[in-house]
Coordinates of C-alpha atoms and ligand atoms in Angstrom, one line a residue:
M140 CA 21.6 265.3 175.6
E141 CA 18.9 263.8 177.8
P142 CA 18.1 260.2 176.7
A143 CA 14.6 259.8 175.2
I144 CA 14.2 256.3 176.6
V145 CA 15.9 254.5 179.5
T146 CA 15.4 250.9 180.5
H147 CA 16.9 249.2 183.6
G148 CA 17.1 245.4 183.7
V149 CA 13.9 244.9 181.7
T150 CA 12.9 241.2 181.6
K151 CA 9.7 239.9 180.0
S152 CA 8.7 236.3 180.1
F153 CA 5.7 234.7 178.5
G154 CA 5.4 231.4 180.3
R155 CA 8.6 229.5 179.5
V156 CA 9.6 232.0 176.7
T157 CA 11.8 234.9 177.7
A158 CA 11.2 237.6 175.2
L159 CA 13.5 240.2 176.9
S160 CA 16.3 239.4 179.3
D161 CA 17.7 242.0 181.7
L162 CA 17.8 244.7 179.0
S163 CA 19.4 248.0 180.1
V164 CA 19.8 250.6 177.4
E165 CA 19.6 254.4 176.8
L166 CA 18.2 255.7 173.5
P167 CA 19.0 259.2 172.5
P168 CA 16.5 261.6 170.8
G169 CA 16.6 261.6 167.0
V170 CA 16.1 258.6 164.7
V171 CA 17.0 255.3 166.5
G172 CA 17.0 252.0 164.7
L173 CA 16.1 248.9 166.8
V174 CA 17.4 245.8 164.9
G175 CA 17.0 242.2 165.6
A176 CA 16.0 238.9 163.9
N177 CA 12.4 237.7 164.0
G178 CA 11.5 236.9 167.6
A179 CA 14.4 239.0 169.1
G180 CA 12.0 240.9 171.3
K181 CA 11.5 244.2 169.4
S182 CA 7.7 244.4 169.4
T183 CA 7.6 243.3 173.1
L184 CA 10.0 246.1 174.0
L185 CA 7.8 248.7 172.2
K186 CA 4.7 247.5 173.9
I187 CA 6.5 247.7 177.3
L188 CA 7.6 251.3 176.5
L189 CA 4.1 252.3 175.6
G190 CA 2.9 251.0 179.0
L191 CA 0.7 248.4 177.2
L192 CA 2.5 245.5 178.7
P193 CA 4.1 245.3 182.2
P194 CA 7.6 243.9 182.3
T195 CA 8.1 240.8 184.4
S196 CA 10.9 242.8 186.2
G197 CA 12.9 246.0 185.6
T198 CA 11.8 249.6 184.9
A199 CA 11.7 251.9 182.0
T200 CA 11.0 255.6 181.3
V201 CA 9.9 257.3 178.1
L202 CA 10.5 261.1 177.8
G203 CA 10.9 261.0 181.6
H204 CA 7.6 259.1 182.2
D205 CA 7.5 255.7 184.0
T206 CA 6.0 253.0 181.8
L207 CA 4.3 251.3 184.7
T208 CA 2.5 254.2 186.2
E209 CA 2.3 256.8 183.4
G210 CA 1.2 254.8 180.4
L211 CA -1.7 257.2 179.5
E212 CA 0.7 260.2 179.5
I213 CA 3.2 258.3 177.4
R214 CA 0.5 257.4 174.8
R215 CA -0.6 261.0 174.7
I216 CA 2.9 262.2 173.5
V217 CA 4.0 259.0 171.7
G218 CA 2.7 257.7 168.4
Y219 CA 2.7 253.9 167.6
M220 CA 2.6 252.2 164.2
P221 CA 2.0 248.5 165.0
E222 CA 3.5 245.8 162.8
S223 CA 0.2 243.9 162.3
D224 CA -2.5 244.8 159.7
C225 CA -4.9 246.6 162.0
L226 CA -6.8 248.9 159.7
P227 CA -10.6 248.7 159.3
A228 CA -11.3 247.8 155.6
D229 CA -14.5 249.6 155.0
V230 CA -13.7 253.2 155.9
S231 CA -11.6 255.6 153.9
A232 CA -8.2 256.8 155.2
S233 CA -9.6 260.3 155.5
E234 CA -12.5 259.2 157.7
L235 CA -10.3 257.1 159.9
I236 CA -7.6 259.7 160.4
V237 CA -10.2 262.5 161.0
H238 CA -11.8 260.2 163.6
L239 CA -8.5 259.6 165.4
A240 CA -7.7 263.3 165.3
R241 CA -11.0 264.0 167.0
M242 CA -10.4 261.3 169.6
S243 CA -7.1 263.0 170.4
G244 CA -9.1 266.1 171.4
L245 CA -9.3 268.3 168.3
P246 CA -12.6 270.1 167.4
A247 CA -14.1 268.9 164.1
A248 CA -12.7 271.6 161.7
A249 CA -9.2 271.4 163.2
A250 CA -9.3 267.6 163.1
R251 CA -10.2 267.6 159.3
E252 CA -7.4 270.0 158.7
R253 CA -4.8 268.1 160.7
A254 CA -5.9 264.8 159.1
A255 CA -5.5 266.2 155.6
D256 CA -2.1 267.6 156.4
T257 CA -0.9 264.3 157.9
L258 CA -2.2 262.3 155.0
R259 CA -0.4 264.6 152.6
H260 CA 2.8 264.4 154.6
V261 CA 2.8 260.6 154.3
G262 CA 2.1 260.8 150.6
L263 CA -1.7 259.9 150.3
D264 CA -3.6 262.4 148.3
E265 CA -6.8 261.5 146.3
E266 CA -6.6 257.9 147.4
R267 CA -7.6 259.0 150.9
Y268 CA -11.3 259.0 150.0
R269 CA -11.3 255.3 149.0
P270 CA -12.0 252.5 151.4
V271 CA -8.7 251.2 153.0
G272 CA -9.6 247.6 152.2
G273 CA -8.6 248.2 148.5
Y274 CA -5.2 249.8 149.3
S275 CA -1.8 248.3 148.4
T276 CA 0.5 247.3 151.2
G277 CA 2.5 250.5 150.7
M278 CA -0.6 252.6 151.0
K279 CA -1.8 250.8 154.1
Q280 CA 1.7 251.3 155.7
R281 CA 1.3 255.0 155.0
V282 CA -2.2 255.1 156.7
K283 CA -0.7 253.3 159.7
L284 CA 2.0 255.9 159.8
A285 CA -0.5 258.7 159.5
Q286 CA -2.5 257.4 162.5
A287 CA 0.7 257.4 164.5
L288 CA 1.4 261.0 163.7
V289 CA -2.0 262.7 163.7
H290 CA -2.1 263.6 167.4
D291 CA 1.2 265.5 167.0
P292 CA 3.4 263.3 169.1
R293 CA 7.0 264.1 170.3
L294 CA 8.1 260.6 169.6
V295 CA 6.9 257.7 167.4
F296 CA 7.5 254.0 167.5
L297 CA 7.4 252.4 164.1
D298 CA 7.3 248.6 164.2
E299 CA 8.7 247.1 160.9
P300 CA 7.3 249.9 158.7
T301 CA 9.1 248.5 155.6
N302 CA 7.6 245.0 155.9
G303 CA 6.0 243.7 152.7
L304 CA 7.2 246.6 150.6
D305 CA 9.0 246.3 147.3
P306 CA 12.5 248.0 146.9
T307 CA 11.0 251.3 145.7
G308 CA 8.4 251.3 148.4
R309 CA 11.1 250.6 151.0
D310 CA 13.2 253.5 149.8
E311 CA 10.2 255.8 149.9
M312 CA 9.2 254.7 153.4
L313 CA 12.8 255.1 154.7
A314 CA 13.1 258.6 153.2
L315 CA 9.7 259.5 154.8
I316 CA 10.9 258.2 158.2
R317 CA 14.1 260.3 157.9
R318 CA 12.0 263.4 157.2
I319 CA 9.8 262.8 160.2
G320 CA 13.0 262.9 162.3
T321 CA 14.7 265.9 160.6
E322 CA 12.0 268.2 159.1
F323 CA 9.2 267.6 161.7
G324 CA 11.7 267.2 164.7
I325 CA 9.9 264.1 166.0
S326 CA 12.1 261.5 167.6
V327 CA 11.6 258.1 166.0
V328 CA 12.3 254.5 167.2
V329 CA 12.0 252.2 164.1
T330 CA 12.4 248.5 164.1
S331 CA 13.6 246.2 161.3
H332 CA 15.3 242.9 160.9
L333 CA 17.4 244.5 158.2
L334 CA 20.3 246.4 159.7
G335 CA 21.4 247.7 156.3
E336 CA 18.3 249.7 155.8
L337 CA 18.3 251.3 159.2
E338 CA 22.0 252.4 159.1
R339 CA 21.0 254.6 156.1
I340 CA 18.5 256.6 158.2
A341 CA 19.3 256.2 161.9
D342 CA 21.4 258.4 164.1
H343 CA 21.8 255.5 166.6
V344 CA 21.4 251.8 166.3
V345 CA 20.5 249.3 169.0
V346 CA 20.8 245.6 168.2
I347 CA 19.0 243.0 170.2
E348 CA 19.2 239.2 169.8
G349 CA 17.3 236.6 171.7
G350 CA 16.0 239.3 174.1
T351 CA 19.5 240.6 175.1
L352 CA 21.3 243.7 174.1
Q353 CA 24.1 243.1 171.6
R354 CA 25.1 246.7 170.9
S355 CA 24.0 250.3 171.2
T356 CA 26.1 252.6 169.0
S357 CA 25.8 256.0 167.3
T358 CA 25.8 255.5 163.5
A359 CA 28.6 258.2 163.2
E360 CA 30.8 256.3 165.6
A361 CA 30.2 253.0 164.0
T362 CA 30.9 254.3 160.5
A363 CA 34.0 256.3 161.5
A364 CA 36.8 256.5 159.0
S365 CA 38.6 253.2 158.7
G366 CA 42.1 254.4 157.6
V367 CA 41.3 253.3 154.1
V368 CA 40.5 255.7 151.2
L369 CA 38.4 254.9 148.1
V370 CA 39.9 256.1 144.9
E371 CA 38.2 256.3 141.5
V372 CA 39.9 257.6 138.3
T373 CA 38.4 258.4 134.9
T374 CA 40.4 255.8 133.0
R375 CA 43.6 253.7 133.1
R376 CA 43.0 252.5 136.6
D377 CA 45.5 249.7 136.4
A378 CA 48.3 252.1 135.4
V379 CA 47.6 254.3 138.5
V380 CA 47.6 251.2 140.7
E381 CA 50.9 250.0 139.3
T382 CA 52.5 253.4 140.0
L383 CA 51.3 253.3 143.6
R384 CA 52.4 249.7 144.2
A385 CA 55.8 250.5 142.7
A386 CA 56.1 253.2 145.4
G387 CA 55.4 250.6 148.1
I388 CA 51.8 251.6 148.8
A389 CA 49.2 249.0 149.8
V390 CA 46.5 249.0 147.2
E391 CA 43.5 246.7 146.7
A392 CA 42.1 246.7 143.2
P393 CA 39.4 244.0 142.7
D394 CA 39.1 242.8 139.0
G395 CA 36.4 244.6 137.1
A396 CA 35.8 247.4 139.6
D397 CA 36.4 251.0 138.6
I398 CA 37.3 251.8 142.2
F399 CA 40.4 250.8 144.3
T400 CA 41.3 251.3 147.9
V401 CA 44.5 252.5 149.4
T402 CA 45.6 252.0 153.0
V403 CA 46.6 255.4 154.5
D404 CA 49.2 254.7 157.1
D405 CA 50.8 258.1 156.9
A406 CA 50.0 261.5 155.5
T407 CA 52.2 261.2 152.5
V408 CA 50.1 258.5 151.0
L409 CA 47.3 260.9 149.9
D410 CA 49.9 263.1 148.1
A411 CA 51.3 260.0 146.4
V412 CA 47.8 259.1 145.1
T413 CA 47.2 262.6 143.6
A414 CA 50.8 262.5 142.1
A415 CA 50.2 259.1 140.6
V416 CA 46.9 260.2 139.0
A417 CA 48.6 263.4 137.6
T418 CA 51.6 261.5 136.2
T419 CA 49.4 258.9 134.5
G420 CA 47.5 261.9 132.9
V421 CA 44.0 260.8 134.0
G422 CA 41.3 262.5 136.0
L423 CA 40.4 261.9 139.7
V424 CA 36.7 261.1 140.2
R425 CA 36.8 260.5 143.9
L426 CA 39.2 260.3 146.8
Q427 CA 37.3 259.7 150.1
P428 CA 37.6 257.8 153.3
R429 CA 36.0 254.4 153.3
R430 CA 33.5 254.0 156.1
H431 CA 33.0 250.9 158.2
H432 CA 29.5 249.7 157.5
L433 CA 27.5 248.8 160.5
T434 CA 26.6 245.7 158.7
E435 CA 30.2 244.6 158.7
M436 CA 30.3 245.0 162.5
F437 CA 27.1 243.2 163.3
T438 CA 27.0 240.6 160.6
G439 CA 25.0 238.2 162.8
A440 CA 22.2 240.7 163.2
N441 CA 21.5 241.1 159.5
R442 CA 19.7 237.9 158.8
Ligands
ATP90 N1 1.8 237.4 174.0 C1 2.8 236.5 173.8 N2 2.6 235.3 174.3 C2 3.6 234.4 174.2 N3 4.8 234.6 173.6 C3 5.0 235.8 173.1 C4 4.0 236.8 173.2 N4 4.5 237.9 172.5 C5 5.7 237.6 172.1 N5 6.0 236.3 172.4 C6 7.3 235.7 172.2 O1 8.4 236.5 172.6 C7 9.5 236.5 171.7 C8 9.7 237.9 171.2 O2 8.7 238.3 170.3 P1 8.6 239.7 169.7 O3 7.3 239.8 168.9 O4 8.8 240.8 170.6 O5 9.8 239.7 168.6 P2 10.2 240.7 167.5 O6 11.6 240.9 167.6 O7 9.2 241.8 167.4 O8 9.9 239.7 166.2 P3 9.0 239.9 165.0 O9 9.7 240.8 164.0 O10 8.9 238.5 164.4 O11 7.7 240.5 165.5 C9 9.1 235.5 170.6 O12 9.6 234.2 170.9 C10 7.5 235.5 170.7 O13 7.1 234.2 170.2

């Protein structure tokens, strides 16, 4: 698969501050999470990729276009949701999004239709006729997302879209981002300082810290089976654990948890688990490989 984005040795300095340092990375199509603590250089990288900011040195391409010389073409096919609060307060979401659709080249009737569709997709219905200034943070984030999507881009950059949202708002926004990637087939680069939330929705995760690349991994690879299975039984957990330990199998059973884990060092272990459950006379609720969480691998990035 052709990468969607390629950077070669990208460095960006602001006076004495080096925001990005010799960053070389390839991002595949799909949903890509860009993770880093505050000040890691995420927003700077997005602005360089949009052709809005020239790198001090190095080169980058987005969907095959050079960021230095083809910025206009990039911004025609890429949507951008900035981190900052950038919406005019005294127009309605509907007026704003119709206006942006017209600016992208659609005639009036088509622009109204596209704007209404886009606002519906991001979950804004009747509210769209009220002035944006009175919206909650969650609603404003949805309007910012709509403006990034209304010109029908092939790729969107979403800068901290979950910022300022409560836990339910975060979950809804993350589900929406996943849908943009899967149902609409638009590639997404989404930034966050929280690795845990991006590993839930991203196909690939890139971690940057202090302007340098820490890691670039597919989520599937990073969460590959760890050689440990999770077991949950309907009742009498401790009896099942005792039976397994008596058979010389390594079991971890934290106090108070319904679940325990078993190290699978050879194929007979899984049979021993099902046999122990059967002889104890209880039901098996789950028997599944435990996955490595990305958060376990990059603990430093999840601050
Ligand atoms: N225009 C600018 N002038 C001077 N310094 C800047 C400018 N833009 C960014 N920086 C600095 O570059 C570094 C990286 O900033 P950047 O905004 O890219 O980080 P970030 O990972 O997006 O963090 P945040 O989540 O806080 O926005 C920071 O030290 C920041 O202060």
